[in-house]
Amino acid sequence: DIQMTQSPSTLSASVGDRVTITCRASQSISSWLAWYQQKPGKAPKLLIYKASSLESGVPSRFSGSGSGTEFTLTISSLQPDDFATYYCQQYNSYLRTFGQGTKVEIK
Amino acid sequence: QVQLQESGPGLVKPSETLSLTCAVSGYSISSGYYWGWIRQPPGKGLEWIGSIYHSGSTYYNPSLKSRVTISVDTSKNQFSLKLSSVTAADTAVYYCARSRWGYMDVWGKGTTVTVSS
């Protein structure tokens, strides 16, 4: 199995802050990585696919980068609607695996 | 617009089989893509269960493979999940989703399944 490890697990930030979340894969996954946002009681929402491609309708303040084993999700200017939990997911392997999640909290 | 809706019992007894269906609207399953199930235990992260193509080709999470069956009914434009011999550890919110080249671009709202006697 490919293990996905996110850091930090929790992040406290203020509106307007630049936020970066890291996701590391236990082996190379090329660029086969997606990022999701999940709010309490809701289904996850796709933000980024293929490591850096922005899903249609997602604000441009979200961006993704990386390849191989290290990836980042960046929110350029945190908005009130962005307080949520973020998950990475690899699809290099038929066994899709998710990171454990990063909760972005209000500071 | 593509929409997915899960349905099925919210309460299942231990050792019995959990059965859920995902109805798809706004897109024909026969047109392509894989269709999958993901679950989330209370307060925990996401776990991929498995996926199916409209042809019936499937692949499953090895940790659940012995207990999981995913099937598709193209005539009803829906797909289903069966998980046998459930225990309390299978209590979770179960989501169905469309898998676009391996990542999930459209999700259902999720349905809570509790395993308890």
Short mmCIF file of C-alpha atoms in Angstrom, two decimals:
data_model
loop_
_atom_site.label_atom_id
_atom_site.label_comp_id
_atom_site.label_asym_id
_atom_site.label_seq_id
_atom_site.Cartn_x
_atom_site.Cartn_y
_atom_site.Cartn_z
CA ASP A 1 0.00 0.00 0.00
CA ILE A 2 1.08 3.58 -0.63
CA GLN A 3 0.91 5.51 2.63
CA MET A 4 0.00 9.19 2.52
CA THR A 5 1.13 11.40 5.41
CA GLN A 6 -0.12 14.94 5.84
CA SER A 7 1.35 17.67 7.98
CA PRO A 8 0.40 19.38 10.08
CA SER A 9 -2.62 17.53 11.48
CA THR A 10 -4.08 20.81 12.70
CA LEU A 11 -3.29 24.32 11.60
CA SER A 12 -4.47 27.53 13.25
CA ALA A 13 -4.62 30.53 10.97
CA SER A 14 -6.31 33.88 10.49
CA VAL A 15 -8.33 35.26 7.61
CA GLY A 16 -5.92 36.58 5.00
CA ASP A 17 -3.07 34.23 5.96
CA ARG A 18 -1.17 32.19 3.41
CA VAL A 19 -1.59 28.53 4.35
CA THR A 20 0.44 25.54 3.19
CA ILE A 21 -0.37 21.88 3.80
CA THR A 22 2.10 19.13 2.96
CA CYS A 23 1.37 15.59 1.80
CA ARG A 24 4.08 12.95 1.50
CA ALA A 25 3.77 9.60 -0.25
CA SER A 26 5.63 6.49 0.90
CA GLN A 27 6.76 5.93 -2.71
CA SER A 28 6.70 7.90 -5.91
CA ILE A 29 3.23 8.60 -7.27
CA SER A 30 4.34 10.88 -10.12
CA SER A 31 1.65 13.60 -10.20
CA TRP A 32 -1.30 11.33 -9.44
CA LEU A 33 -2.51 13.28 -6.46
CA ALA A 34 -5.79 15.00 -5.60
CA TRP A 35 -6.79 17.39 -2.83
CA TYR A 36 -10.23 17.60 -1.22
CA GLN A 37 -11.93 19.98 1.21
CA GLN A 38 -14.44 18.62 3.70
CA LYS A 39 -16.69 20.60 6.01
CA PRO A 40 -18.47 19.05 9.02
CA GLY A 41 -21.40 16.87 7.99
CA LYS A 42 -20.67 17.30 4.28
CA ALA A 43 -19.11 15.19 1.56
CA PRO A 44 -15.58 15.97 0.45
CA LYS A 45 -15.21 18.42 -2.44
CA LEU A 46 -12.55 18.04 -5.11
CA LEU A 47 -10.17 21.02 -5.25
CA ILE A 48 -7.09 19.88 -7.16
CA TYR A 49 -6.26 16.88 -9.36
CA LYS A 50 -3.06 15.73 -11.03
CA ALA A 51 -1.17 17.56 -8.28
CA SER A 52 -1.68 21.06 -9.68
CA SER A 53 -4.80 21.17 -11.87
CA LEU A 54 -7.56 23.31 -10.40
CA GLU A 55 -11.03 21.75 -10.58
CA SER A 56 -13.60 23.85 -12.40
CA GLY A 57 -15.34 26.32 -10.11
CA VAL A 58 -12.70 26.21 -7.37
CA PRO A 59 -11.35 29.66 -6.40
CA SER A 60 -7.91 30.51 -7.74
CA ARG A 61 -6.57 31.12 -4.23
CA PHE A 62 -6.17 27.34 -4.04
CA SER A 63 -3.13 25.87 -5.73
CA GLY A 64 -1.25 22.61 -5.68
CA SER A 65 2.31 21.67 -6.47
CA GLY A 66 4.77 18.81 -6.26
CA SER A 67 5.58 15.48 -7.85
CA GLY A 68 7.10 12.20 -6.86
CA THR A 69 6.65 11.92 -3.10
CA GLU A 70 6.15 15.47 -1.84
CA PHE A 71 3.18 17.70 -2.52
CA THR A 72 1.71 20.91 -1.18
CA LEU A 73 -1.68 22.57 -1.13
CA THR A 74 -1.53 26.34 -0.74
CA ILE A 75 -4.32 28.76 0.06
CA SER A 76 -2.95 32.17 -0.89
CA SER A 77 -5.29 34.23 1.29
CA LEU A 78 -7.43 32.29 3.73
CA GLN A 79 -11.12 33.14 3.60
CA PRO A 80 -13.82 32.42 6.22
CA ASP A 81 -15.26 29.71 3.97
CA ASP A 82 -11.92 27.87 3.91
CA PHE A 83 -11.97 26.68 7.52
CA ALA A 84 -12.36 22.96 6.97
CA THR A 85 -10.44 19.69 6.84
CA TYR A 86 -8.27 18.95 3.82
CA TYR A 87 -7.32 15.52 2.50
CA CYS A 88 -4.85 14.40 -0.11
CA GLN A 89 -5.43 11.20 -2.09
CA GLN A 90 -3.13 9.25 -4.37
CA TYR A 91 -4.34 7.44 -7.45
CA ASN A 92 -1.07 6.07 -8.74
CA SER A 93 -2.06 2.68 -7.37
CA TYR A 94 -5.34 0.86 -7.89
CA LEU A 95 -5.56 0.88 -4.09
CA ARG A 96 -6.53 4.53 -3.62
CA THR A 97 -5.35 5.92 -0.31
CA PHE A 98 -5.99 9.17 1.55
CA GLY A 99 -3.92 11.19 3.94
CA GLN A 100 -5.19 11.44 7.51
CA GLY A 101 -6.41 14.99 7.01
CA THR A 102 -5.38 18.50 8.04
CA LYS A 103 -7.87 20.59 9.99
CA VAL A 104 -7.60 24.32 9.34
CA GLU A 105 -8.93 26.18 12.38
CA ILE A 106 -9.56 29.81 13.17
CA LYS A 107 -6.72 31.35 15.16
CA GLN B 1 -25.50 18.31 -13.54
CA VAL B 2 -24.35 14.97 -12.21
CA GLN B 3 -25.85 13.95 -8.88
CA LEU B 4 -25.40 10.85 -6.76
CA GLN B 5 -27.69 9.70 -3.95
CA GLU B 6 -27.01 6.89 -1.51
CA SER B 7 -29.81 4.84 0.01
CA GLY B 8 -30.10 1.87 2.32
CA PRO B 9 -30.69 0.84 5.94
CA GLY B 10 -29.17 3.08 8.57
CA LEU B 11 -28.90 0.27 11.09
CA VAL B 12 -27.39 -3.17 10.48
CA LYS B 13 -26.92 -5.95 13.02
CA PRO B 14 -23.48 -7.43 13.66
CA SER B 15 -22.59 -10.38 11.39
CA GLU B 16 -25.22 -9.32 8.83
CA THR B 17 -24.70 -7.78 5.39
CA LEU B 18 -24.71 -4.04 4.77
CA SER B 19 -26.37 -3.15 1.46
CA LEU B 20 -26.36 0.31 -0.10
CA THR B 21 -27.36 1.67 -3.48
CA CYS B 22 -26.17 4.78 -5.27
CA ALA B 23 -28.58 6.29 -7.80
CA VAL B 24 -26.93 8.42 -10.48
CA SER B 25 -28.73 11.25 -12.27
CA GLY B 26 -27.54 13.66 -14.93
CA TYR B 27 -25.06 11.19 -16.40
CA SER B 28 -25.33 7.69 -17.82
CA ILE B 29 -23.12 5.16 -16.04
CA SER B 30 -22.78 3.40 -19.41
CA SER B 31 -21.01 6.46 -20.82
CA GLY B 32 -17.87 5.71 -18.86
CA TYR B 33 -15.81 6.42 -15.74
CA TYR B 34 -15.49 4.29 -12.67
CA TRP B 35 -17.99 4.53 -9.81
CA GLY B 36 -16.92 3.94 -6.26
CA TRP B 37 -17.58 3.77 -2.55
CA ILE B 38 -15.68 5.53 0.22
CA ARG B 39 -16.41 5.46 3.94
CA GLN B 40 -15.58 7.61 6.95
CA PRO B 41 -15.87 6.28 10.51
CA PRO B 42 -17.07 8.81 13.09
CA GLY B 43 -14.38 11.43 13.72
CA LYS B 44 -11.89 9.72 11.41
CA GLY B 45 -10.51 9.99 7.89
CA LEU B 46 -11.56 8.64 4.52
CA GLU B 47 -11.17 5.02 3.44
CA TRP B 48 -11.60 3.93 -0.18
CA ILE B 49 -13.67 0.72 -0.41
CA GLY B 50 -13.67 -0.05 -4.12
CA SER B 51 -14.81 0.92 -7.61
CA ILE B 52 -16.66 -0.52 -10.60
CA TYR B 53 -16.75 0.24 -14.32
CA HIS B 54 -19.99 0.07 -16.31
CA SER B 55 -18.77 -3.19 -17.82
CA GLY B 56 -18.68 -4.70 -14.34
CA SER B 57 -14.93 -4.62 -13.91
CA THR B 58 -14.13 -4.06 -10.25
CA TYR B 59 -11.26 -3.44 -7.92
CA TYR B 60 -11.40 -3.44 -4.16
CA ASN B 61 -9.42 -2.37 -1.13
CA PRO B 62 -7.52 -5.55 -0.18
CA SER B 63 -8.30 -4.96 3.49
CA LEU B 64 -12.02 -5.40 2.71
CA LYS B 65 -11.89 -7.53 -0.41
CA SER B 66 -13.07 -10.76 1.22
CA ARG B 67 -16.26 -9.06 2.40
CA VAL B 68 -17.06 -6.55 -0.36
CA THR B 69 -19.09 -6.82 -3.54
CA ILE B 70 -19.78 -3.84 -5.78
CA SER B 71 -22.20 -4.28 -8.66
CA VAL B 72 -23.73 -2.07 -11.33
CA ASP B 73 -27.20 -1.93 -12.89
CA THR B 74 -26.94 0.17 -16.02
CA SER B 75 -30.67 -0.20 -16.76
CA LYS B 76 -31.44 1.64 -13.51
CA ASN B 77 -28.36 3.84 -13.72
CA GLN B 78 -27.21 2.82 -10.27
CA PHE B 79 -24.53 0.83 -8.52
CA SER B 80 -24.50 -0.99 -5.22
CA LEU B 81 -22.32 -2.00 -2.30
CA LYS B 82 -22.59 -5.13 -0.20
CA LEU B 83 -20.37 -5.61 2.85
CA SER B 84 -20.78 -8.91 4.65
CA SER B 85 -20.11 -9.99 8.23
CA VAL B 86 -20.20 -6.44 9.56
CA THR B 87 -18.93 -5.43 12.98
CA ALA B 88 -19.00 -2.19 14.94
CA ALA B 89 -15.82 -1.19 13.09
CA ASP B 90 -17.90 -0.86 9.92
CA THR B 91 -19.98 1.93 11.45
CA ALA B 92 -19.37 4.92 9.22
CA VAL B 93 -20.73 7.44 6.78
CA TYR B 94 -20.70 5.75 3.39
CA TYR B 95 -20.24 7.89 0.29
CA CYS B 96 -20.64 6.96 -3.34
CA ALA B 97 -18.67 8.93 -5.91
CA ARG B 98 -17.73 9.16 -9.56
CA SER B 99 -14.09 8.34 -10.17
CA ARG B 100 -12.62 10.44 -12.95
CA TRP B 101 -9.30 8.83 -13.83
CA GLY B 102 -8.75 7.80 -10.21
CA TYR B 103 -9.84 10.85 -8.24
CA MET B 104 -13.42 11.47 -7.13
CA ASP B 105 -14.99 14.49 -8.79
CA VAL B 106 -18.65 14.05 -7.83
CA TRP B 107 -19.80 12.76 -4.45
CA GLY B 108 -23.11 11.78 -2.93
CA LYS B 109 -24.13 13.44 0.32
CA GLY B 110 -23.36 10.29 2.27
CA THR B 111 -25.43 7.95 4.37
CA THR B 112 -24.76 6.94 7.97
CA VAL B 113 -24.68 3.25 8.72
CA THR B 114 -24.54 2.05 12.32
CA VAL B 115 -23.73 -1.54 13.17
CA SER B 116 -25.45 -2.47 16.39
CA SER B 117 -27.71 -5.12 17.81
#
